[in-house]
Coordinates of C-alpha atoms in Angstrom, one line a residue:
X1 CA 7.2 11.3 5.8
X2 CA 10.1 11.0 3.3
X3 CA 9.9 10.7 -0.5
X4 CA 11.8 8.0 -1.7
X5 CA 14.3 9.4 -4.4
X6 CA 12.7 8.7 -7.9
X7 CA 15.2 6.3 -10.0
X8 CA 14.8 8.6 -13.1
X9 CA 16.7 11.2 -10.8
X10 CA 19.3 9.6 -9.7
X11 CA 22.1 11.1 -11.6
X12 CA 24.1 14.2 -10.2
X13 CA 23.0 16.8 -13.3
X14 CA 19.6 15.6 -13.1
X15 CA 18.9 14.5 -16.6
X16 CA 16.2 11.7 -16.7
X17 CA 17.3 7.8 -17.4
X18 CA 15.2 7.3 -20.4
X19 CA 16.0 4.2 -23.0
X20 CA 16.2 5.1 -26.5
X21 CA 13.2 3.5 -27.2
X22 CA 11.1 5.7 -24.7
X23 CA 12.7 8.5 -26.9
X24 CA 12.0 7.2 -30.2
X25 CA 8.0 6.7 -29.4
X26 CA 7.8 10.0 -27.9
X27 CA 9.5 11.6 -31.0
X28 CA 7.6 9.5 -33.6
X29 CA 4.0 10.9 -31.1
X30 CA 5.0 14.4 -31.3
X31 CA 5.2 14.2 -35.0
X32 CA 2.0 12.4 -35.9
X33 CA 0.3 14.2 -33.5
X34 CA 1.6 17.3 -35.4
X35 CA 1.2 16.5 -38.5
X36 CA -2.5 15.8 -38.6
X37 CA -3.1 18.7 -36.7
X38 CA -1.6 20.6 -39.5
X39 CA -3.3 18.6 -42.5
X40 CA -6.4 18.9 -39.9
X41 CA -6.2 22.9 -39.1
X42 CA -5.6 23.7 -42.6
X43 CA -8.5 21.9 -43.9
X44 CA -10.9 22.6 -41.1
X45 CA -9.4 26.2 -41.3
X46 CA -8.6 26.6 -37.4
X47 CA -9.0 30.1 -36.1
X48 CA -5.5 31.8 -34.8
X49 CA -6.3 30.9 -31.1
X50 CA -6.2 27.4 -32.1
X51 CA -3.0 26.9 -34.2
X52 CA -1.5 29.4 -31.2
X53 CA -2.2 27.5 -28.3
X54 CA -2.0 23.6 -30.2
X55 CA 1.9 24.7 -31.1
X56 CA 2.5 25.9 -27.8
X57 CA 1.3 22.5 -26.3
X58 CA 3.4 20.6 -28.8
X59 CA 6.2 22.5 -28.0
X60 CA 6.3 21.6 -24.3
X61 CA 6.2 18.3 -25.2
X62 CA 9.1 18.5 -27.1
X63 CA 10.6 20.4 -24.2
X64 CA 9.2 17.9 -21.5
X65 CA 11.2 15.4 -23.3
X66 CA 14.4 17.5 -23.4
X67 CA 14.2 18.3 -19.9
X68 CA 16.8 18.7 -17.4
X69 CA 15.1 19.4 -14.3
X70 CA 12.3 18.7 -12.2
X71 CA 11.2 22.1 -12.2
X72 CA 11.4 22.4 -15.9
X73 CA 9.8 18.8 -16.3
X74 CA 6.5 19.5 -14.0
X75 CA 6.0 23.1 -15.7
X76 CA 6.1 21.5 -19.6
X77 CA 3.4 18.6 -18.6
X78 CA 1.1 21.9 -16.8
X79 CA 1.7 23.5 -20.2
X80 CA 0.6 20.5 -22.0
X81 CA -1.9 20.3 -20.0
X82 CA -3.4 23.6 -20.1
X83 CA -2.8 24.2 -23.8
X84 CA -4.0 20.8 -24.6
X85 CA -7.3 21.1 -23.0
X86 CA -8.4 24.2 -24.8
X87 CA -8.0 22.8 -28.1
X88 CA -9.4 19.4 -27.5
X89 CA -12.8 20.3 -29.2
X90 CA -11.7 22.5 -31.9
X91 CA -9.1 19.5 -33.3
X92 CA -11.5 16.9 -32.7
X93 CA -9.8 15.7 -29.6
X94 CA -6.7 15.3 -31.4
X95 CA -4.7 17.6 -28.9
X96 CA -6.0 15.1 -26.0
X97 CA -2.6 12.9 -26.3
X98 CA -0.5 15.9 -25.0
X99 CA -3.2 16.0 -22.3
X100 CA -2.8 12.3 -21.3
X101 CA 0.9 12.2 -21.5
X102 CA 1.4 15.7 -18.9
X103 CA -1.4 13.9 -16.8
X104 CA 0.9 10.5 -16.8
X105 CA 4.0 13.3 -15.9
X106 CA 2.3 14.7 -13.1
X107 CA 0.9 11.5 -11.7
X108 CA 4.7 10.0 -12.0
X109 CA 6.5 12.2 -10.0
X110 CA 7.5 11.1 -6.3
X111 CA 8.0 14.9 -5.7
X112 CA 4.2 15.8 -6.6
X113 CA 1.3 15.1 -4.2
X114 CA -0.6 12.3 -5.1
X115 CA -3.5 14.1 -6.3
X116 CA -1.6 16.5 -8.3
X117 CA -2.5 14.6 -11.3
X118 CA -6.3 14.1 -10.2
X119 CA -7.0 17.9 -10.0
X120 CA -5.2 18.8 -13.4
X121 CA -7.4 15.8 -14.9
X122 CA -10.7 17.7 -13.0
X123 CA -9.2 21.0 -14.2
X124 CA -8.9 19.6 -17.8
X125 CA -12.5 18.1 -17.6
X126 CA -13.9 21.7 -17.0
X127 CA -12.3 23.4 -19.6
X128 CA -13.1 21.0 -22.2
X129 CA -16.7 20.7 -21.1
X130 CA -17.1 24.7 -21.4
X131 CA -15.2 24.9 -24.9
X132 CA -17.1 21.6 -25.7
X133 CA -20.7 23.9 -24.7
X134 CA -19.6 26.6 -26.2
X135 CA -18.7 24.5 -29.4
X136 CA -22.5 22.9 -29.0
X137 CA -20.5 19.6 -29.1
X138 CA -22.6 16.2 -28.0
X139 CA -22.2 15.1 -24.1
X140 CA -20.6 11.6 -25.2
X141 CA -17.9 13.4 -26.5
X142 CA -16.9 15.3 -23.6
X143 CA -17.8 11.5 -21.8
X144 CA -15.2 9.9 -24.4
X145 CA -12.5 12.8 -23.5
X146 CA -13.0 12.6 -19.7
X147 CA -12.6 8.6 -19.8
X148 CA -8.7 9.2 -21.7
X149 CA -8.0 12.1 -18.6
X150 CA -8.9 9.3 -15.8
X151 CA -7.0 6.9 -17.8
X152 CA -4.0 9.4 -18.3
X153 CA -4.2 9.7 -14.4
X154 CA -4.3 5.8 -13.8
X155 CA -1.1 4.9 -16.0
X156 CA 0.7 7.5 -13.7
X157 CA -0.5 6.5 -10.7
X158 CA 0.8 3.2 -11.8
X159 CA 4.2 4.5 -12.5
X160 CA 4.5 6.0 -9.6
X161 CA 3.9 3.1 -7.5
X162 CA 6.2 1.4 -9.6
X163 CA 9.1 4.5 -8.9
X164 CA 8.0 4.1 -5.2
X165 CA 8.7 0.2 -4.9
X166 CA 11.7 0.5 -7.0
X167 CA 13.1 3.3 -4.1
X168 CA 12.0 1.5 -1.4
X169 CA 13.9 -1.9 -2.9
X170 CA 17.1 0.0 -3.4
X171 CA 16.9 1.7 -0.1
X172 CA 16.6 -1.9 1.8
X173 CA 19.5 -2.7 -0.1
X174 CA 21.6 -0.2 0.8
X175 CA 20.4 -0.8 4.8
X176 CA 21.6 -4.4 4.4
X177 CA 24.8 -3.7 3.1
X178 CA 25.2 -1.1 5.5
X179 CA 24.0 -3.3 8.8
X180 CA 26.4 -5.9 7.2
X181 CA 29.8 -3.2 7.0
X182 CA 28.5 -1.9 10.3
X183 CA 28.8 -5.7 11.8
X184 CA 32.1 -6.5 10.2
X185 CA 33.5 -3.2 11.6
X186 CA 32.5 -4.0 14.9
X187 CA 34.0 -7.4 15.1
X188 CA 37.2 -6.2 13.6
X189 CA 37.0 -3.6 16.9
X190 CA 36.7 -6.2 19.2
X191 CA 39.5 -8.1 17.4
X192 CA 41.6 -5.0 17.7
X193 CA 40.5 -4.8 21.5
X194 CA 40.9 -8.5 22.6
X195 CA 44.4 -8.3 20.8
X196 CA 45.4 -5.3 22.4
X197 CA 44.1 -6.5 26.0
X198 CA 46.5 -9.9 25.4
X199 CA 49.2 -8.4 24.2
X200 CA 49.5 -5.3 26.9
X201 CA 48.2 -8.0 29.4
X202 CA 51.1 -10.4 28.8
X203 CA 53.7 -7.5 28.1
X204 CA 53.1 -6.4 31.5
X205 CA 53.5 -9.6 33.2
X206 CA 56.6 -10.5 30.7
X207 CA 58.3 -7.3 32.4
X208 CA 57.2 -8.0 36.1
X209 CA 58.8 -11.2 35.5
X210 CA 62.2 -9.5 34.2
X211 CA 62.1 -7.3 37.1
X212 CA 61.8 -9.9 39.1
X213 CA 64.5 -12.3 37.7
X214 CA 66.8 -9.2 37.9
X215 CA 66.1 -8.5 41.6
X216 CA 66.5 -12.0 42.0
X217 CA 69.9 -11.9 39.9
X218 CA 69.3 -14.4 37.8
X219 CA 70.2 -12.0 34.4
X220 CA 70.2 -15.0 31.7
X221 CA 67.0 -16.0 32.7
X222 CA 66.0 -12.2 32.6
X223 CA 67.3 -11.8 29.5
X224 CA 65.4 -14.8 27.4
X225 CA 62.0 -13.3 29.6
X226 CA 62.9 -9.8 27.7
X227 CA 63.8 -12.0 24.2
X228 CA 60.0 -13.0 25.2
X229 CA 58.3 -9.8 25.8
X230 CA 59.7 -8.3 22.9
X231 CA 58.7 -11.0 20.7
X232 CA 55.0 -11.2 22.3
X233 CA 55.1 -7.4 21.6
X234 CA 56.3 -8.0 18.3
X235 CA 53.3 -10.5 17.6
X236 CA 50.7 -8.2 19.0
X237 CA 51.3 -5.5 16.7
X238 CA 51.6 -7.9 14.1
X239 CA 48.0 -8.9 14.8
X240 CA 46.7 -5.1 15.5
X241 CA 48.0 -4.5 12.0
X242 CA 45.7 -7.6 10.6
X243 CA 42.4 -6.4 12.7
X244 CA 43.1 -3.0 11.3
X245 CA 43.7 -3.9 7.6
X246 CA 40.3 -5.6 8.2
X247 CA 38.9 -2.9 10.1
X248 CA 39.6 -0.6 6.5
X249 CA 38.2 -3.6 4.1
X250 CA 41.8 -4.0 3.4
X251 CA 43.3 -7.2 2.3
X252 CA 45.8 -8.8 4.6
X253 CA 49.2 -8.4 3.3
X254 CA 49.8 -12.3 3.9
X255 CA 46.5 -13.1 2.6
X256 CA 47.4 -16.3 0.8
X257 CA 46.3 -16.6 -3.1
X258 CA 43.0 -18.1 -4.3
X259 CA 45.3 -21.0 -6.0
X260 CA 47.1 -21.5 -3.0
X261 CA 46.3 -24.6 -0.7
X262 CA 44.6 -24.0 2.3
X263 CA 44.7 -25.4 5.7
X264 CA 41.9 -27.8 6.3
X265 CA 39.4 -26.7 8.9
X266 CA 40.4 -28.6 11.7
X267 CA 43.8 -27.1 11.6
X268 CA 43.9 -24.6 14.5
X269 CA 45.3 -21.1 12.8
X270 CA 46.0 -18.0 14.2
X271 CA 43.2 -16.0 12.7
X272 CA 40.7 -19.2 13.1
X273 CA 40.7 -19.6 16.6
X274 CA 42.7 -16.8 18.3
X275 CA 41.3 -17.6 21.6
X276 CA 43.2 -20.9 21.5
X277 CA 46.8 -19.1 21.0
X278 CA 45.7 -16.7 23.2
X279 CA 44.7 -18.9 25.9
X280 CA 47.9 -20.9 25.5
X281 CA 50.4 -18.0 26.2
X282 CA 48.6 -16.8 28.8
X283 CA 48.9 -20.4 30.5
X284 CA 52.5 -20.2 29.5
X285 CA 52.6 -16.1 30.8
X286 CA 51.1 -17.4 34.3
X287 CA 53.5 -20.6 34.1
X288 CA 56.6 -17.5 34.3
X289 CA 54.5 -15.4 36.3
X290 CA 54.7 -18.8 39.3
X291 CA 57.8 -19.8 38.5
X292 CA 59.9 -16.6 40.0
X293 CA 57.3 -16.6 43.3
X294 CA 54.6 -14.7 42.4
X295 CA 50.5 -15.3 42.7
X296 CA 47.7 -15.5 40.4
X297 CA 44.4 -14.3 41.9
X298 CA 41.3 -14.7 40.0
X299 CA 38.0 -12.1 40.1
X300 CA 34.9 -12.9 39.2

C-alpha cells in the first residue's frame, strides 16, 4: 500500500512548512527547558554524564527544528529520545519534554511505521525505569513519566492521522480535476472526429459532383460545386482549428469578450448545436449529390 505524501514535504528541497509560530514555541521550549536544567545541574551538582548527554539532547532539538530532510529529522527525534531518557531521573524529569516532542516526531511521520513511535516510547520506559532503580527513585514517578511517553505517542498518532486525511483530501482533488481534463479532452476528440468525418464526407461528394457536372459538361455549374467544396473545406478546417484550440485548453481566437452580448439560448450557433449545421449541409450535399443523377443508399 502507498504512503500518502506528508504535506510538510511537499516542497522540492524538502524543508518542512512550519508557521512562525510553530517556530517561536519551539525556540522559547528549547530555552526554558535549558535554562533550568542549567540553574538545576549547577545547584544539584550533575555528574559529567548528565550535563553530556542533557546538551546533546538539547542540541538535536535545536537541530530537529533546523532540519532539512527526513533522514536528518527522524535521526534528531531518536537522539532526543535516547539522550532524553537517560537523564530523565537525574534532572527530575525535566529532560522528559525532549522525550515527548521526538515521540510526537516519530509518531508524525507518514514515512515511519505506525508503531515506530510505540516502541521508542517502550524503549524510553525501560531506560528510565532502570536509571530510575538504580537512582532508588519511587515507582509513581517512573508511573508519572511513562503516562507523558503514552501521551507524547498519542498527540503523534493524532497528527498523523491528521497528515494522512490531509493527503488523501488533496489526492481526491487532484483525481477530480484530472477525470474532469480527461472528459473535456475526450469530447474535444470527438469534436475533432465528427468535424473531420463531415467535412472529408461532404468534400468527397462536393468533388464527385464536379466530376460529374464536368463529364456532363455543364462547367458553370462545375465551377460554383468547386466555389462550394472549397468553401466547405475552408469551414472544416476552420472548425478543426476551434476543437483543437479546445483540445490544448486554449481560448478560441473568436471567443467573444465577457462584456460582449451573447446570443440567447435558443439561437442555434455553430458551436451550440453543430449537429444542426451539420445535418443541414449534408441534406443540402445529398440535394447536389441527386440533382446530377446519382443515388443515396443508406446502411444500417
Amino acid at each position: 500500500m502507498s504512503v500518502p505524501t506528508d504535506p510538510d514535504r511537499t516542497d522540492p528541497a524538502g524543508v518542512r512548512s512550519r508557521s512562525v509560530v510553530s517556530w517561536g514555541l519551539n525556540a522559547v521550549g528549547i530555552a526554558v527547558v535549558a535554562f533550568w536544567f542549567v540553574r538545576n545541574g549547577l545547584l544539584l551538582h550533575h555528574p559529567a554524564w548528565v550535563w553530556v548527554l542533557g546538551a546533546v539532547a538539547l542540541a538535536a532539538w535545536a537541530v530537529r527544528e533546523g532540519a532539512r530532510t527526513p533522514r536528518v529529522l527522524v535521526a534528531a527525534a531518536g537522539v532526543m529520545i535516547a539522550a532524553g531518557s537517560c537523564t530523565v531521573v537525574p534532572t527530575d524529569s525535566l529532560l522528559v519534554v525532549p522525550v515527548i516532542t521526538g515521540l510526537v516526531v516519530l509518531g508524525a511521520d507518514l514515512h515511519l511505521p505506525v508503531w515506530t513511535a510505540a516502541v521508542a516510547a517502550l524503549a524510553a520506559v525501560v531506560v528510565v525505569a532502570v536509571t530510575a532503580t538504580l537512582e532508588q527513585t519511587s515507582v509513581q514517578f517512573v508511573l508519572g513519566v511513562s503516562g507523558g511517553l503514552l501521551l507524547g505517542v498519542l498527540v503523534g498518532f493524532g497528527r498523523r492521522q491528521v497528515r494522512i486525511t490531509t493527503a488523501q483530501a488533496r489526492e481526491t482533488e487532484r483525481q477530480q480535476q484530472r477525470a474532469r481534463l480527461l472528459a473535456d479532452r475526450s469530447r474535444a476528440s470527438r469534436d475533432v472526429h465528427d468535424v473531420l468525418a463531415h467535412s472529408l464526407g461532404g468534400l468527397v461528394l462536393q468533388l464527385d459532383a464536379v466530376e460529374a457536372l464536368l463529364e456532363a459538361g455543364r462547367v458553370d455549374e462545375a465551377t460554383r460545386r468547386a466555389g462550394e467544396a472549397r468553401a466547405l473545406a475552408a469551414d472544416g478546417l476552420a472548425e478543426a482549428r476551434r476543437a483543437v484550440h479546445a483540445l490544448r485548453d486554449e481560448p478560441e481566437p473568436d471567443e467573444p469578450h465577457p462584456d460582449q452580448p451573447q446570443p440567447a439560448p435558443s439561437e442555434p450557433t455553430r458551436a451550440s448545436s453543430p449537429s444542426a449545421d451539420h445535418a443541414s449541409g449534408l441534406t443540402a450535399l445529398v440535394d447536389a449529390h441527386r440533382s446530377f443523377g446519382g443515388e443515396l443508399v443508406v446502411q444500417g
